[in-house]
Coordinates of C-alpha atoms in Angstrom, one line a residue:
M208 CA -19.6 24.3 -18.2
T209 CA -18.2 26.2 -15.3
D210 CA -15.2 24.6 -13.7
I211 CA -16.8 23.1 -10.6
L212 CA -13.4 22.5 -8.9
S213 CA -12.6 26.2 -9.0
I214 CA -15.9 27.0 -7.3
L215 CA -15.1 24.4 -4.7
Q216 CA -11.6 25.8 -4.1
A217 CA -13.0 29.4 -3.8
G218 CA -14.6 28.2 -0.5
A219 CA -17.8 30.1 -1.0
N220 CA -21.3 28.8 -0.2
V221 CA -23.1 28.2 -3.4
S222 CA -26.1 26.4 -4.8
L223 CA -25.6 24.6 -8.1
T224 CA -28.0 23.7 -10.8
M225 CA -26.5 21.1 -13.1
T226 CA -27.5 19.3 -16.1
P227 CA -27.1 15.6 -16.2
Q228 CA -24.2 16.1 -18.7
D229 CA -22.5 18.5 -16.3
L230 CA -22.8 15.9 -13.5
F231 CA -21.5 13.2 -15.8
D232 CA -18.5 15.4 -16.7
F233 CA -17.8 16.2 -13.1
A234 CA -17.9 12.6 -12.2
K235 CA -15.6 11.7 -15.1
N236 CA -13.2 14.4 -13.9
V237 CA -13.1 13.0 -10.4
I238 CA -12.4 9.5 -11.7
E239 CA -9.5 10.7 -13.8
L240 CA -8.0 12.7 -11.1
T241 CA -8.3 9.7 -8.7
K242 CA -6.6 7.4 -11.3
E243 CA -3.8 9.9 -11.7
Q244 CA -3.1 9.7 -8.0
L245 CA -3.7 6.0 -7.5
L246 CA -1.9 4.5 -10.6
P247 CA 1.7 5.4 -9.3
M248 CA 0.9 3.8 -5.9
M249 CA -0.5 0.7 -7.5
A250 CA 2.6 0.4 -9.7
T251 CA 4.8 0.5 -6.7
A252 CA 2.6 -2.0 -4.8
A253 CA 2.9 -4.4 -7.8
Q254 CA 6.7 -4.3 -7.7
T255 CA 6.7 -5.4 -4.0
T256 CA 8.8 -8.7 -3.7
L257 CA 7.3 -11.3 -1.3
L258 CA 9.6 -13.8 0.4
S259 CA 8.6 -17.2 1.6
R260 CA 9.0 -18.2 5.3
K261 CA 12.0 -20.3 4.5
E262 CA 13.7 -17.4 2.6
V263 CA 13.0 -15.1 5.6
M264 CA 14.2 -17.7 8.1
E265 CA 17.5 -18.0 6.2
K266 CA 18.0 -14.2 5.8
L267 CA 17.3 -13.5 9.5
G268 CA 18.9 -16.6 10.9
V269 CA 15.9 -17.5 13.0
C270 CA 13.8 -20.7 13.3
E271 CA 10.2 -21.2 12.3
V272 CA 8.8 -20.7 15.8
T273 CA 10.6 -17.4 16.2
L274 CA 9.3 -16.3 12.9
Y275 CA 5.7 -17.3 13.8
N276 CA 6.0 -15.5 17.1
W277 CA 7.2 -12.3 15.4
R278 CA 4.3 -12.5 13.0
K279 CA 1.7 -13.0 15.8
S280 CA 3.1 -10.2 17.9
G281 CA 3.3 -7.8 14.9
Y282 CA 7.0 -7.5 15.0
L283 CA 7.3 -8.6 11.4
E284 CA 4.1 -8.3 9.4
A285 CA 3.1 -11.1 7.1
V286 CA 1.0 -11.2 3.9
K287 CA -1.3 -14.1 3.3
V288 CA -1.8 -15.2 -0.3
G289 CA -4.5 -18.0 -0.1
R290 CA -3.2 -20.3 2.6
K291 CA 0.4 -19.3 2.2
V292 CA 2.3 -16.8 4.4
F293 CA 4.8 -14.4 2.8
Y294 CA 6.8 -11.4 4.0
R295 CA 7.6 -8.2 2.1
Q296 CA 11.2 -8.0 1.2
E297 CA 11.4 -4.4 2.5
D298 CA 10.1 -5.3 5.9
V299 CA 12.6 -8.1 6.2
Q300 CA 15.4 -5.6 5.1
K301 CA 14.3 -3.1 7.7
T302 CA 14.4 -5.8 10.4
L303 CA 17.9 -6.7 9.3
E304 CA 19.0 -3.0 9.4
L305 CA 17.5 -2.4 12.8
H306 CA 18.5 -5.6 14.6
G307 CA 20.9 -7.4 12.4
D308 CA 20.6 -11.3 11.8
K309 CA 21.1 -14.0 14.3
T310 CA 23.5 -15.9 12.0
G311 CA 26.6 -13.9 13.1
K312 CA 27.4 -12.7 9.5

């Protein structure tokens, strides 16, 4: 089978006649390339630490109403898991670095 990716990269206008096996092999190749690109990103996402509202309020030194207002305004993005609200640790850390906390520490 001719390497279809090299034909695509050449940029020429071509017509292809493929056997079902060639099409299957091409699809398999696309899937493998996609997996290679997505798996590292998925592994990173799986390592994301989520903090509860209480933990975030303590870290940032704010009350529940302030945290709610920040979530609604998009100032601090929340993640819902079922009916519970969590915050990504890295988002909370960025907020701390940019604006500090309200506890005076």
